[in-house]
Coordinates of C-alpha atoms and ligand atoms in Angstrom, one line a residue:
X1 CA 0.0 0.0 0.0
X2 CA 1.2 3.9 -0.9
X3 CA 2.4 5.7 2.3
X4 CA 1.1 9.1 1.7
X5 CA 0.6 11.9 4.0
X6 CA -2.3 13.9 4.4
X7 CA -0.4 16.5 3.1
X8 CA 1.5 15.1 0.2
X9 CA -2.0 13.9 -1.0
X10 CA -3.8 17.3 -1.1
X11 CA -0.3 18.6 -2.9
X12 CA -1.2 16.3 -5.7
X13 CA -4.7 16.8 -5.6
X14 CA -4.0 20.6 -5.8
X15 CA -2.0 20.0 -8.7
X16 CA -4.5 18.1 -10.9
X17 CA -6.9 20.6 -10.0
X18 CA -9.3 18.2 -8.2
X19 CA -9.1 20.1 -4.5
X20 CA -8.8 24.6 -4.5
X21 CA -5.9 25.2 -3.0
X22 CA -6.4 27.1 0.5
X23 CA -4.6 30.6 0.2
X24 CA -4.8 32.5 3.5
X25 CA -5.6 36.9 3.1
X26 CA -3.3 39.3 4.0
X27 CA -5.2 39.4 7.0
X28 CA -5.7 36.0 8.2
X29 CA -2.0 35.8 8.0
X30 CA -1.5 38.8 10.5
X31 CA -4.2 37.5 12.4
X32 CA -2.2 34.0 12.9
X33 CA 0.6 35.9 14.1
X34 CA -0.5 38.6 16.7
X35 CA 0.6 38.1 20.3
X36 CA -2.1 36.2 22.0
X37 CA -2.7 38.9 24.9
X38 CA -5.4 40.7 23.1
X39 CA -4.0 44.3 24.5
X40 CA -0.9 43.2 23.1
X41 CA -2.7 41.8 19.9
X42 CA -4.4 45.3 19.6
X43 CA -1.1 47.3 19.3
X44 CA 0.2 45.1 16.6
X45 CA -3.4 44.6 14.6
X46 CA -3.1 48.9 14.5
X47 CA 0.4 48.8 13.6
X48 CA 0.3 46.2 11.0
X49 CA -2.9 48.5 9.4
X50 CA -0.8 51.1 9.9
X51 CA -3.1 52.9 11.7
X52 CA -1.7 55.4 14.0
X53 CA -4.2 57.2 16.4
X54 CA -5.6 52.8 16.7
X55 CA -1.8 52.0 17.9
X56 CA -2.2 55.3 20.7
X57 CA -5.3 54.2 22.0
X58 CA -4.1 50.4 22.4
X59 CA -1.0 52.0 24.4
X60 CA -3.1 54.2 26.3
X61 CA -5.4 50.7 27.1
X62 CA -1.4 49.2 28.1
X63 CA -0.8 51.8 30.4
X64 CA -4.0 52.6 32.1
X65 CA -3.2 48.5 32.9
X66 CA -0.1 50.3 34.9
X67 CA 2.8 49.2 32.0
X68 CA 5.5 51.1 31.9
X69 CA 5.9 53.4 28.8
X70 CA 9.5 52.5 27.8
X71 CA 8.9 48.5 28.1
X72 CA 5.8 49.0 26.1
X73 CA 8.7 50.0 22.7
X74 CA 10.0 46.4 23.1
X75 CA 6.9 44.4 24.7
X76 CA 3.9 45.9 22.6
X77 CA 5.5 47.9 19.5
X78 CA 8.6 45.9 17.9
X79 CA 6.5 42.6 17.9
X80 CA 4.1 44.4 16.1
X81 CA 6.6 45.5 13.2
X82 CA 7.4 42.3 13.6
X83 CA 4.5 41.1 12.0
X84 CA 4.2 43.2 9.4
X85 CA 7.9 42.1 8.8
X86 CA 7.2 38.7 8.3
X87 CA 4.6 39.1 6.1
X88 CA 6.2 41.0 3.7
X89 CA 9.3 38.3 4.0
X90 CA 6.8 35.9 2.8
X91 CA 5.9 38.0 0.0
X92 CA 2.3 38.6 1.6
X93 CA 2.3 42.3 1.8
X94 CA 3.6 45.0 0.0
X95 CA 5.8 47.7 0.4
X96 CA 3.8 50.6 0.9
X97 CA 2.3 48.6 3.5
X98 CA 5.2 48.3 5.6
X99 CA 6.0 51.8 5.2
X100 CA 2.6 52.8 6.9
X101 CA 3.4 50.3 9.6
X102 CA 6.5 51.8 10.5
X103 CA 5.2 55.2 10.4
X104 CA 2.5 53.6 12.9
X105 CA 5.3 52.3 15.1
X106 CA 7.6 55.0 15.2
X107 CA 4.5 57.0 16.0
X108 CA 3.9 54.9 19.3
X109 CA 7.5 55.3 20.3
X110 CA 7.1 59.0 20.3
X111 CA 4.1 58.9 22.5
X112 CA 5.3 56.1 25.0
X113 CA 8.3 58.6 25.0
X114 CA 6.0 61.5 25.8
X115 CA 4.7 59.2 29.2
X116 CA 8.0 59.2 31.0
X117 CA 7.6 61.2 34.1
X118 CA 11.0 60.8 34.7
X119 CA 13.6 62.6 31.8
X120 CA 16.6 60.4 32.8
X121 CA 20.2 62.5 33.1
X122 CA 22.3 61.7 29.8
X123 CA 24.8 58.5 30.8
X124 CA 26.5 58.6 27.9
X125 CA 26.3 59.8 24.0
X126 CA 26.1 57.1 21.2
X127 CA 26.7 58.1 17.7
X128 CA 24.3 56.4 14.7
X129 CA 24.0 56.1 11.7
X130 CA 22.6 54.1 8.3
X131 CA 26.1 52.7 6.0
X132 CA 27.0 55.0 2.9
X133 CA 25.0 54.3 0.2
X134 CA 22.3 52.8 1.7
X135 CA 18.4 55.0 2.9
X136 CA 16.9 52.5 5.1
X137 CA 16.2 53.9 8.2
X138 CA 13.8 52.5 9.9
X139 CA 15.7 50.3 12.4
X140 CA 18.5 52.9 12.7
X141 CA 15.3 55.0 14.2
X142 CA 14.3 52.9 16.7
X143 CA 18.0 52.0 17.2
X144 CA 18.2 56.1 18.0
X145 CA 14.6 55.8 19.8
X146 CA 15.9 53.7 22.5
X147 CA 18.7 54.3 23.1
X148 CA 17.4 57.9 23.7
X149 CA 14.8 56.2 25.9
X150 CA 17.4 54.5 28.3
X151 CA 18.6 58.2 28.8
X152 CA 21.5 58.1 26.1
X153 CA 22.3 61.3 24.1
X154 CA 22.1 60.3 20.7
X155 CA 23.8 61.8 17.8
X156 CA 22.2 60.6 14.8
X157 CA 23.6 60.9 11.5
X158 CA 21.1 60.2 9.3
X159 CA 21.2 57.6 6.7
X160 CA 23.4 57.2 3.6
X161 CA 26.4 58.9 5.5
X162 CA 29.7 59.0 4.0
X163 CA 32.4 57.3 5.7
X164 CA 34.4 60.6 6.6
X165 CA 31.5 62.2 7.9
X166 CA 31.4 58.9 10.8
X167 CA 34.9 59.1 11.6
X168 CA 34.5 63.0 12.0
X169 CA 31.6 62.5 14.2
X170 CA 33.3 59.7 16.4
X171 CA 36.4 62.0 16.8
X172 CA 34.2 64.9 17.6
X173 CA 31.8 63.2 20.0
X174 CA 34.1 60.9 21.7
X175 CA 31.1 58.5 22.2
X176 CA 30.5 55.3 23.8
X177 CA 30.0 53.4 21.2
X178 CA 29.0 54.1 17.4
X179 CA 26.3 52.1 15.6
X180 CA 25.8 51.3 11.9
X181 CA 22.4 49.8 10.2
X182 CA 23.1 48.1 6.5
X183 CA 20.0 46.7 4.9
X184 CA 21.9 45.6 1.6
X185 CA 24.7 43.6 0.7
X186 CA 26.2 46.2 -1.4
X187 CA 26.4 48.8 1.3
X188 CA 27.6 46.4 4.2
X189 CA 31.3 46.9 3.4
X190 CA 31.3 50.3 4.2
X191 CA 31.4 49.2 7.6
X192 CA 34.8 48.1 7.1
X193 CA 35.9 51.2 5.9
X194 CA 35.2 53.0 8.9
X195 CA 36.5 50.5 11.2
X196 CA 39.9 50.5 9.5
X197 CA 40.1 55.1 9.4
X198 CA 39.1 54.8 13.2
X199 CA 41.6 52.8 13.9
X200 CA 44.4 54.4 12.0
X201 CA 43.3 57.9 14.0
X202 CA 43.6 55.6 17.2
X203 CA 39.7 56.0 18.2
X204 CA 39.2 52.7 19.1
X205 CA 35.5 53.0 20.2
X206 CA 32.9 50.1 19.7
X207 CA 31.1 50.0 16.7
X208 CA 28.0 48.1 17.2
X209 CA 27.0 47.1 14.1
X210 CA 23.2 45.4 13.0
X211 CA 20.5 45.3 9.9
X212 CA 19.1 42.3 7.7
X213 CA 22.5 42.7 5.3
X214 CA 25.0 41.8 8.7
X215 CA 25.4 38.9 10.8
X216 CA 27.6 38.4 13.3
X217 CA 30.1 36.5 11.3
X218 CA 30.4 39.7 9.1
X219 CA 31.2 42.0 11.7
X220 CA 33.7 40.5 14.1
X221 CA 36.1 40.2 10.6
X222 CA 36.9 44.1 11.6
X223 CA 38.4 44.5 15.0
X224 CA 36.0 47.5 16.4
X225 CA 32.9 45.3 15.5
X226 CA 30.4 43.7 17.6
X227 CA 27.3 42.3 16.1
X228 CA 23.3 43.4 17.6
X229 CA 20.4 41.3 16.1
X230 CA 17.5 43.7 17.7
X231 CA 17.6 47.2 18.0
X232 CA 16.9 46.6 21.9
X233 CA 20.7 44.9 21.6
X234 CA 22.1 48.5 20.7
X235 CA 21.1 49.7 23.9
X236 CA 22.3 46.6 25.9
X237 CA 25.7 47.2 24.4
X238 CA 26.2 50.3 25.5
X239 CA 25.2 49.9 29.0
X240 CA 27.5 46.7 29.3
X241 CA 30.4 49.7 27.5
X242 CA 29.5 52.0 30.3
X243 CA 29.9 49.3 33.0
X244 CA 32.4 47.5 32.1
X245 CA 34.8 49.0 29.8
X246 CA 35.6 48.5 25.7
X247 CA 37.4 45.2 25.3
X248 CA 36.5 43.7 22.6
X249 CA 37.0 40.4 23.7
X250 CA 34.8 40.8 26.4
X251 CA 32.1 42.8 24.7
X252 CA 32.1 39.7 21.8
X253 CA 31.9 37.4 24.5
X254 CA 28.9 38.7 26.4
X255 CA 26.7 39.6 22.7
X256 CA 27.6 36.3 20.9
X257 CA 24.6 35.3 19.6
X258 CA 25.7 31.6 18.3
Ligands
B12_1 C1 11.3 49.5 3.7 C2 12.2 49.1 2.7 C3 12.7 50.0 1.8 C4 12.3 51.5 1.9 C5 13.2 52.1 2.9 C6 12.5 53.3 3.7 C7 13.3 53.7 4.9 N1 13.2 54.9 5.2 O1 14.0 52.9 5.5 C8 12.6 52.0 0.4 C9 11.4 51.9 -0.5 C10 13.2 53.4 0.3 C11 13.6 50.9 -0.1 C12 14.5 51.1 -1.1 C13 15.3 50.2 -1.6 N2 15.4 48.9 -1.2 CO1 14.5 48.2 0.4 N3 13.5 47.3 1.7 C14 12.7 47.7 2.6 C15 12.2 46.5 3.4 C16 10.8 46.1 2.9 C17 12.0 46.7 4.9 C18 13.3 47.2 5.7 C19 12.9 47.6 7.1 O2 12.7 48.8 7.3 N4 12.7 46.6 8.0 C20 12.2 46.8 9.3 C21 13.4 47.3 10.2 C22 12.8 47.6 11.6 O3 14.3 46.3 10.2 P1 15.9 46.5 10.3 O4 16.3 47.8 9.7 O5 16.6 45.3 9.9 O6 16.2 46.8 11.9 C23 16.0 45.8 12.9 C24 17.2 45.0 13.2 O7 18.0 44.7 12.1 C25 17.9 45.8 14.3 N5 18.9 46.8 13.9 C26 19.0 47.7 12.8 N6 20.1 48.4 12.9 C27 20.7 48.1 14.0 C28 21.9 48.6 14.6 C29 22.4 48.0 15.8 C30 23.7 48.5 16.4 C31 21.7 46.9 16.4 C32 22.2 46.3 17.6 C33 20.5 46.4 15.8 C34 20.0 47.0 14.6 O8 16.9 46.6 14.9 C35 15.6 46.5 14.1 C36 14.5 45.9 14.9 O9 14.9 45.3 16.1 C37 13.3 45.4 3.1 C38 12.9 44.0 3.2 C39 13.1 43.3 4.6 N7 12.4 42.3 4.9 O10 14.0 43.7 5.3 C40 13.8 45.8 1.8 C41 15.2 45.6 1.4 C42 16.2 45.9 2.5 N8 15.4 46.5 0.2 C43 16.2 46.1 -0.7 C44 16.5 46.8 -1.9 C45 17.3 46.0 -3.0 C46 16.2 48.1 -2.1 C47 16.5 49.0 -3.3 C48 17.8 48.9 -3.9 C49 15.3 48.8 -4.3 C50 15.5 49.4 -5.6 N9 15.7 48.6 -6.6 O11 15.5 50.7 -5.8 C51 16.3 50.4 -2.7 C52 17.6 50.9 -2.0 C53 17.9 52.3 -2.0 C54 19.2 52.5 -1.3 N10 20.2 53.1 -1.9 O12 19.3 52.2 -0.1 C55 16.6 44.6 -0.4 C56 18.1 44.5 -0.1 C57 18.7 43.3 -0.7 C58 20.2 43.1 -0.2 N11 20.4 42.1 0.6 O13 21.0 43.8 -0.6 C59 15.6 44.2 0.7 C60 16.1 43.1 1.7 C61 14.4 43.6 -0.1 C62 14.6 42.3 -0.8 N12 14.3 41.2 -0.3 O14 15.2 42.4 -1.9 N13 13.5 49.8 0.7

Protein backbone atom coordinates (compact mmCIF):
# COMPACT_ATOMS: atom_id res chain seq x y z
CA UNK A 1 0.00 0.00 0.00
CA UNK A 2 1.19 3.94 -0.87
CA UNK A 3 2.40 5.66 2.29
CA UNK A 4 1.13 9.13 1.67
CA UNK A 5 0.64 11.91 4.03
CA UNK A 6 -2.27 13.92 4.43
CA UNK A 7 -0.44 16.46 3.07
CA UNK A 8 1.54 15.08 0.19
CA UNK A 9 -2.00 13.93 -0.99
CA UNK A 10 -3.81 17.35 -1.09
CA UNK A 11 -0.34 18.58 -2.89
CA UNK A 12 -1.18 16.29 -5.70
CA UNK A 13 -4.75 16.81 -5.58
CA UNK A 14 -4.02 20.62 -5.83
CA UNK A 15 -1.98 20.01 -8.75
CA UNK A 16 -4.49 18.08 -10.94
CA UNK A 17 -6.85 20.65 -9.98
CA UNK A 18 -9.27 18.16 -8.15
CA UNK A 19 -9.11 20.14 -4.46
CA UNK A 20 -8.81 24.55 -4.51
CA UNK A 21 -5.94 25.19 -2.99
CA UNK A 22 -6.37 27.11 0.52
CA UNK A 23 -4.59 30.58 0.23
CA UNK A 24 -4.82 32.46 3.46
CA UNK A 25 -5.55 36.90 3.11
CA UNK A 26 -3.28 39.25 4.03
CA UNK A 27 -5.21 39.44 7.01
CA UNK A 28 -5.72 36.02 8.17
CA UNK A 29 -2.00 35.81 7.96
CA UNK A 30 -1.54 38.81 10.55
CA UNK A 31 -4.22 37.51 12.45
CA UNK A 32 -2.16 33.95 12.88
CA UNK A 33 0.62 35.91 14.09
CA UNK A 34 -0.49 38.56 16.75
CA UNK A 35 0.60 38.14 20.31
CA UNK A 36 -2.09 36.16 22.03
CA UNK A 37 -2.73 38.89 24.89
CA UNK A 38 -5.38 40.68 23.15
CA UNK A 39 -4.01 44.28 24.53
CA UNK A 40 -0.93 43.19 23.15
CA UNK A 41 -2.74 41.84 19.89
CA UNK A 42 -4.37 45.28 19.58
CA UNK A 43 -1.06 47.26 19.30
CA UNK A 44 0.25 45.06 16.57
CA UNK A 45 -3.43 44.59 14.58
CA UNK A 46 -3.07 48.93 14.52
CA UNK A 47 0.36 48.79 13.59
CA UNK A 48 0.29 46.23 10.98
CA UNK A 49 -2.94 48.55 9.36
CA UNK A 50 -0.82 51.13 9.86
CA UNK A 51 -3.08 52.87 11.66
CA UNK A 52 -1.71 55.45 14.04
CA UNK A 53 -4.18 57.20 16.42
CA UNK A 54 -5.58 52.76 16.70
CA UNK A 55 -1.84 51.97 17.92
CA UNK A 56 -2.24 55.35 20.69
CA UNK A 57 -5.31 54.19 21.96
CA UNK A 58 -4.08 50.38 22.41
CA UNK A 59 -0.97 52.01 24.44
CA UNK A 60 -3.14 54.18 26.26
CA UNK A 61 -5.43 50.72 27.06
CA UNK A 62 -1.44 49.21 28.15
CA UNK A 63 -0.82 51.82 30.38
CA UNK A 64 -3.95 52.55 32.06
CA UNK A 65 -3.25 48.51 32.93
CA UNK A 66 -0.07 50.26 34.87
CA UNK A 67 2.83 49.22 32.03
CA UNK A 68 5.51 51.13 31.91
CA UNK A 69 5.90 53.37 28.76
CA UNK A 70 9.53 52.52 27.77
CA UNK A 71 8.90 48.48 28.07
CA UNK A 72 5.77 49.01 26.10
CA UNK A 73 8.66 49.96 22.68
CA UNK A 74 10.05 46.43 23.05
CA UNK A 75 6.89 44.37 24.65
CA UNK A 76 3.95 45.88 22.63
CA UNK A 77 5.54 47.92 19.55
CA UNK A 78 8.58 45.95 17.89
CA UNK A 79 6.47 42.60 17.90
CA UNK A 80 4.08 44.39 16.14
CA UNK A 81 6.64 45.51 13.21
CA UNK A 82 7.39 42.26 13.56
CA UNK A 83 4.47 41.07 11.95
CA UNK A 84 4.18 43.23 9.39
CA UNK A 85 7.90 42.07 8.80
CA UNK A 86 7.24 38.74 8.34
CA UNK A 87 4.64 39.14 6.06
CA UNK A 88 6.24 40.98 3.68
CA UNK A 89 9.30 38.35 4.01
CA UNK A 90 6.82 35.93 2.81
CA UNK A 91 5.92 38.04 0.02
CA UNK A 92 2.33 38.57 1.63
CA UNK A 93 2.28 42.34 1.77
CA UNK A 94 3.57 44.97 -0.04
CA UNK A 95 5.84 47.73 0.42
CA UNK A 96 3.82 50.57 0.90
CA UNK A 97 2.31 48.62 3.46
CA UNK A 98 5.24 48.31 5.56
CA UNK A 99 6.04 51.76 5.21
CA UNK A 100 2.56 52.84 6.90
CA UNK A 101 3.36 50.30 9.64
CA UNK A 102 6.45 51.82 10.48
CA UNK A 103 5.22 55.21 10.43
CA UNK A 104 2.48 53.62 12.92
CA UNK A 105 5.35 52.28 15.13
CA UNK A 106 7.58 55.02 15.23
CA UNK A 107 4.51 57.05 15.96
CA UNK A 108 3.89 54.89 19.25
CA UNK A 109 7.46 55.35 20.33
CA UNK A 110 7.14 59.04 20.34
CA UNK A 111 4.11 58.87 22.47
CA UNK A 112 5.35 56.10 24.99
CA UNK A 113 8.26 58.61 25.03
CA UNK A 114 5.96 61.55 25.85
CA UNK A 115 4.75 59.16 29.21
CA UNK A 116 7.97 59.21 31.02
CA UNK A 117 7.64 61.18 34.07
CA UNK A 118 10.98 60.81 34.75
CA UNK A 119 13.58 62.57 31.75
CA UNK A 120 16.64 60.36 32.77
CA UNK A 121 20.18 62.49 33.07
CA UNK A 122 22.29 61.72 29.75
CA UNK A 123 24.85 58.53 30.81
CA UNK A 124 26.48 58.62 27.95
CA UNK A 125 26.26 59.83 23.99
CA UNK A 126 26.09 57.13 21.20
CA UNK A 127 26.72 58.15 17.68
CA UNK A 128 24.34 56.41 14.66
CA UNK A 129 23.99 56.07 11.68
CA UNK A 130 22.62 54.09 8.26
CA UNK A 131 26.05 52.70 6.01
CA UNK A 132 26.99 55.02 2.89
CA UNK A 133 25.03 54.34 0.20
CA UNK A 134 22.28 52.82 1.74
CA UNK A 135 18.44 54.98 2.89
CA UNK A 136 16.90 52.49 5.08
CA UNK A 137 16.24 53.87 8.23
CA UNK A 138 13.85 52.53 9.91
CA UNK A 139 15.69 50.33 12.44
CA UNK A 140 18.46 52.94 12.71
CA UNK A 141 15.29 54.98 14.18
CA UNK A 142 14.34 52.93 16.71
CA UNK A 143 18.05 51.95 17.24
CA UNK A 144 18.17 56.10 17.97
CA UNK A 145 14.59 55.81 19.81
CA UNK A 146 15.86 53.74 22.45
CA UNK A 147 18.73 54.26 23.12
CA UNK A 148 17.44 57.95 23.73
CA UNK A 149 14.76 56.17 25.94
CA UNK A 150 17.35 54.51 28.27
CA UNK A 151 18.63 58.16 28.76
CA UNK A 152 21.53 58.07 26.13
CA UNK A 153 22.26 61.30 24.06
CA UNK A 154 22.12 60.28 20.71
CA UNK A 155 23.77 61.75 17.79
CA UNK A 156 22.22 60.65 14.81
CA UNK A 157 23.58 60.94 11.48
CA UNK A 158 21.09 60.15 9.34
CA UNK A 159 21.20 57.65 6.67
CA UNK A 160 23.44 57.21 3.59
CA UNK A 161 26.44 58.87 5.47
CA UNK A 162 29.72 59.04 4.02
CA UNK A 163 32.42 57.33 5.67
CA UNK A 164 34.43 60.62 6.58
CA UNK A 165 31.55 62.21 7.93
CA UNK A 166 31.41 58.87 10.76
CA UNK A 167 34.92 59.09 11.65
CA UNK A 168 34.55 63.05 11.98
CA UNK A 169 31.57 62.55 14.20
CA UNK A 170 33.29 59.74 16.38
CA UNK A 171 36.38 61.99 16.80
CA UNK A 172 34.20 64.86 17.56
CA UNK A 173 31.75 63.18 20.02
CA UNK A 174 34.10 60.94 21.71
CA UNK A 175 31.11 58.50 22.19
CA UNK A 176 30.52 55.31 23.84
CA UNK A 177 30.02 53.43 21.20
CA UNK A 178 29.00 54.07 17.44
CA UNK A 179 26.34 52.14 15.61
CA UNK A 180 25.85 51.27 11.93
CA UNK A 181 22.36 49.78 10.25
CA UNK A 182 23.11 48.13 6.53
CA UNK A 183 20.00 46.68 4.94
CA UNK A 184 21.95 45.61 1.57
CA UNK A 185 24.66 43.59 0.70
CA UNK A 186 26.21 46.16 -1.39
CA UNK A 187 26.36 48.82 1.30
CA UNK A 188 27.63 46.38 4.19
CA UNK A 189 31.31 46.95 3.42
CA UNK A 190 31.26 50.31 4.24
CA UNK A 191 31.37 49.19 7.57
CA UNK A 192 34.82 48.06 7.11
CA UNK A 193 35.92 51.16 5.92
CA UNK A 194 35.17 52.95 8.90
CA UNK A 195 36.46 50.47 11.23
CA UNK A 196 39.88 50.47 9.54
CA UNK A 197 40.09 55.07 9.35
CA UNK A 198 39.10 54.75 13.22
CA UNK A 199 41.57 52.81 13.93
CA UNK A 200 44.37 54.45 12.02
CA UNK A 201 43.29 57.89 13.98
CA UNK A 202 43.61 55.61 17.22
CA UNK A 203 39.69 56.01 18.21
CA UNK A 204 39.15 52.67 19.14
CA UNK A 205 35.46 53.03 20.24
CA UNK A 206 32.91 50.05 19.74
CA UNK A 207 31.05 50.02 16.67
CA UNK A 208 28.02 48.11 17.22
CA UNK A 209 27.01 47.08 14.05
CA UNK A 210 23.19 45.40 12.97
CA UNK A 211 20.46 45.26 9.94
CA UNK A 212 19.07 42.29 7.68
CA UNK A 213 22.49 42.69 5.26
CA UNK A 214 25.02 41.84 8.65
CA UNK A 215 25.39 38.90 10.80
CA UNK A 216 27.64 38.42 13.27
CA UNK A 217 30.06 36.52 11.35
CA UNK A 218 30.37 39.70 9.08
CA UNK A 219 31.24 41.98 11.70
CA UNK A 220 33.74 40.48 14.08
CA UNK A 221 36.15 40.23 10.56
CA UNK A 222 36.86 44.13 11.56
CA UNK A 223 38.43 44.48 15.00
CA UNK A 224 36.02 47.48 16.38
CA UNK A 225 32.90 45.32 15.50
CA UNK A 226 30.44 43.68 17.61
CA UNK A 227 27.32 42.34 16.12
CA UNK A 228 23.25 43.44 17.57
CA UNK A 229 20.40 41.29 16.07
CA UNK A 230 17.52 43.67 17.68
CA UNK A 231 17.64 47.17 18.03
CA UNK A 232 16.92 46.57 21.86
CA UNK A 233 20.71 44.90 21.56
CA UNK A 234 22.13 48.51 20.75
CA UNK A 235 21.12 49.70 23.94
CA UNK A 236 22.35 46.57 25.87
CA UNK A 237 25.72 47.21 24.40
CA UNK A 238 26.21 50.34 25.49
CA UNK A 239 25.17 49.90 28.97
CA UNK A 240 27.53 46.66 29.32
CA UNK A 241 30.36 49.73 27.48
CA UNK A 242 29.48 52.05 30.32
CA UNK A 243 29.88 49.30 33.02
CA UNK A 244 32.38 47.50 32.10
CA UNK A 245 34.84 49.04 29.83
CA UNK A 246 35.57 48.48 25.66
CA UNK A 247 37.39 45.20 25.31
CA UNK A 248 36.55 43.66 22.61
CA UNK A 249 36.96 40.42 23.74
CA UNK A 250 34.81 40.83 26.44
CA UNK A 251 32.12 42.81 24.75
CA UNK A 252 32.13 39.68 21.76
CA UNK A 253 31.92 37.39 24.51
CA UNK A 254 28.88 38.66 26.38
CA UNK A 255 26.72 39.57 22.71
CA UNK A 256 27.56 36.31 20.93
CA UNK A 257 24.57 35.27 19.64
CA UNK A 258 25.71 31.60 18.26
C1 LIG B 1 11.25 49.50 3.75
C2 LIG B 1 12.24 49.06 2.67
C3 LIG B 1 12.69 50.02 1.75
C4 LIG B 1 12.30 51.50 1.86
C5 LIG B 1 13.23 52.14 2.93
C6 LIG B 1 12.54 53.27 3.65
C7 LIG B 1 13.29 53.66 4.89
N1 LIG B 1 13.15 54.93 5.21
O1 LIG B 1 13.99 52.90 5.54
C8 LIG B 1 12.65 52.01 0.41
C9 LIG B 1 11.41 51.93 -0.46
C10 LIG B 1 13.19 53.43 0.30
C11 LIG B 1 13.63 50.95 -0.06
C12 LIG B 1 14.50 51.14 -1.10
C13 LIG B 1 15.34 50.16 -1.59
N2 LIG B 1 15.40 48.86 -1.19
CO1 LIG B 1 14.49 48.17 0.39
N3 LIG B 1 13.54 47.28 1.72
C14 LIG B 1 12.70 47.70 2.61
C15 LIG B 1 12.20 46.49 3.44
C16 LIG B 1 10.82 46.11 2.88
C17 LIG B 1 12.02 46.67 4.93
C18 LIG B 1 13.27 47.16 5.66
C19 LIG B 1 12.89 47.57 7.05
O2 LIG B 1 12.74 48.76 7.33
N4 LIG B 1 12.66 46.59 7.96
C20 LIG B 1 12.18 46.85 9.32
C21 LIG B 1 13.35 47.33 10.21
C22 LIG B 1 12.79 47.58 11.62
O3 LIG B 1 14.32 46.29 10.23
P1 LIG B 1 15.93 46.53 10.31
O4 LIG B 1 16.30 47.81 9.68
O5 LIG B 1 16.61 45.29 9.89
O6 LIG B 1 16.16 46.76 11.86
C23 LIG B 1 15.96 45.76 12.86
C24 LIG B 1 17.22 44.97 13.22
O7 LIG B 1 18.00 44.67 12.10
C25 LIG B 1 17.90 45.83 14.25
N5 LIG B 1 18.92 46.81 13.86
C26 LIG B 1 18.97 47.69 12.85
N6 LIG B 1 20.06 48.43 12.93
C27 LIG B 1 20.75 48.07 14.03
C28 LIG B 1 21.93 48.55 14.58
C29 LIG B 1 22.41 47.97 15.76
C30 LIG B 1 23.65 48.48 16.36
C31 LIG B 1 21.70 46.91 16.36
C32 LIG B 1 22.21 46.29 17.60
C33 LIG B 1 20.51 46.43 15.82
C34 LIG B 1 20.04 47.02 14.65
O8 LIG B 1 16.85 46.57 14.85
C35 LIG B 1 15.64 46.54 14.12
C36 LIG B 1 14.51 45.91 14.94
O9 LIG B 1 14.93 45.28 16.07
C37 LIG B 1 13.32 45.42 3.14
C38 LIG B 1 12.87 43.95 3.21
C39 LIG B 1 13.14 43.34 4.56
N7 LIG B 1 12.38 42.34 4.88
O10 LIG B 1 14.04 43.73 5.30
C40 LIG B 1 13.79 45.84 1.75
C41 LIG B 1 15.24 45.58 1.35
C42 LIG B 1 16.18 45.90 2.49
N8 LIG B 1 15.43 46.53 0.24
C43 LIG B 1 16.17 46.07 -0.72
C44 LIG B 1 16.52 46.78 -1.91
C45 LIG B 1 17.29 46.01 -2.96
C46 LIG B 1 16.17 48.13 -2.08
C47 LIG B 1 16.48 49.01 -3.29
C48 LIG B 1 17.84 48.85 -3.93
C49 LIG B 1 15.34 48.79 -4.29
C50 LIG B 1 15.51 49.44 -5.65
N9 LIG B 1 15.73 48.59 -6.61
O11 LIG B 1 15.45 50.65 -5.75
C51 LIG B 1 16.30 50.43 -2.69
C52 LIG B 1 17.65 50.87 -2.04
C53 LIG B 1 17.93 52.27 -2.05
C54 LIG B 1 19.22 52.53 -1.28
N10 LIG B 1 20.21 53.07 -1.93
O12 LIG B 1 19.29 52.23 -0.09
C55 LIG B 1 16.62 44.64 -0.44
C56 LIG B 1 18.11 44.54 -0.06
C57 LIG B 1 18.74 43.28 -0.66
C58 LIG B 1 20.16 43.10 -0.23
N11 LIG B 1 20.36 42.08 0.58
O13 LIG B 1 21.04 43.81 -0.58
C59 LIG B 1 15.60 44.19 0.66
C60 LIG B 1 16.14 43.13 1.65
C61 LIG B 1 14.35 43.64 -0.10
C62 LIG B 1 14.64 42.35 -0.83
N12 LIG B 1 14.29 41.21 -0.27
O14 LIG B 1 15.17 42.36 -1.91
N13 LIG B 1 13.51 49.80 0.69
Amino acid sequence: MLDFKKEDLDTILIRYNVLMEKTMTPDEAAEQLYPKDPLLKAVAEAIYEGEEDDVIDALDELLDAGKDPIKLIDEALLPGMAVVSALYDQGIIFLPNVMMSADAMLEGIEYCKTKTTEIPKAKGTVVCHVAEGDVHDIGKNIVAALLRADGFEVVDLGRDVPVDEVVEAVATHKPAILTGTALMTTTMYAFKEVNDKLVEKGLNVPFACGGGAVNQEFVETYSLGVYGDQAADAVSIANFVLKNGSNMDTLRKEFDVY
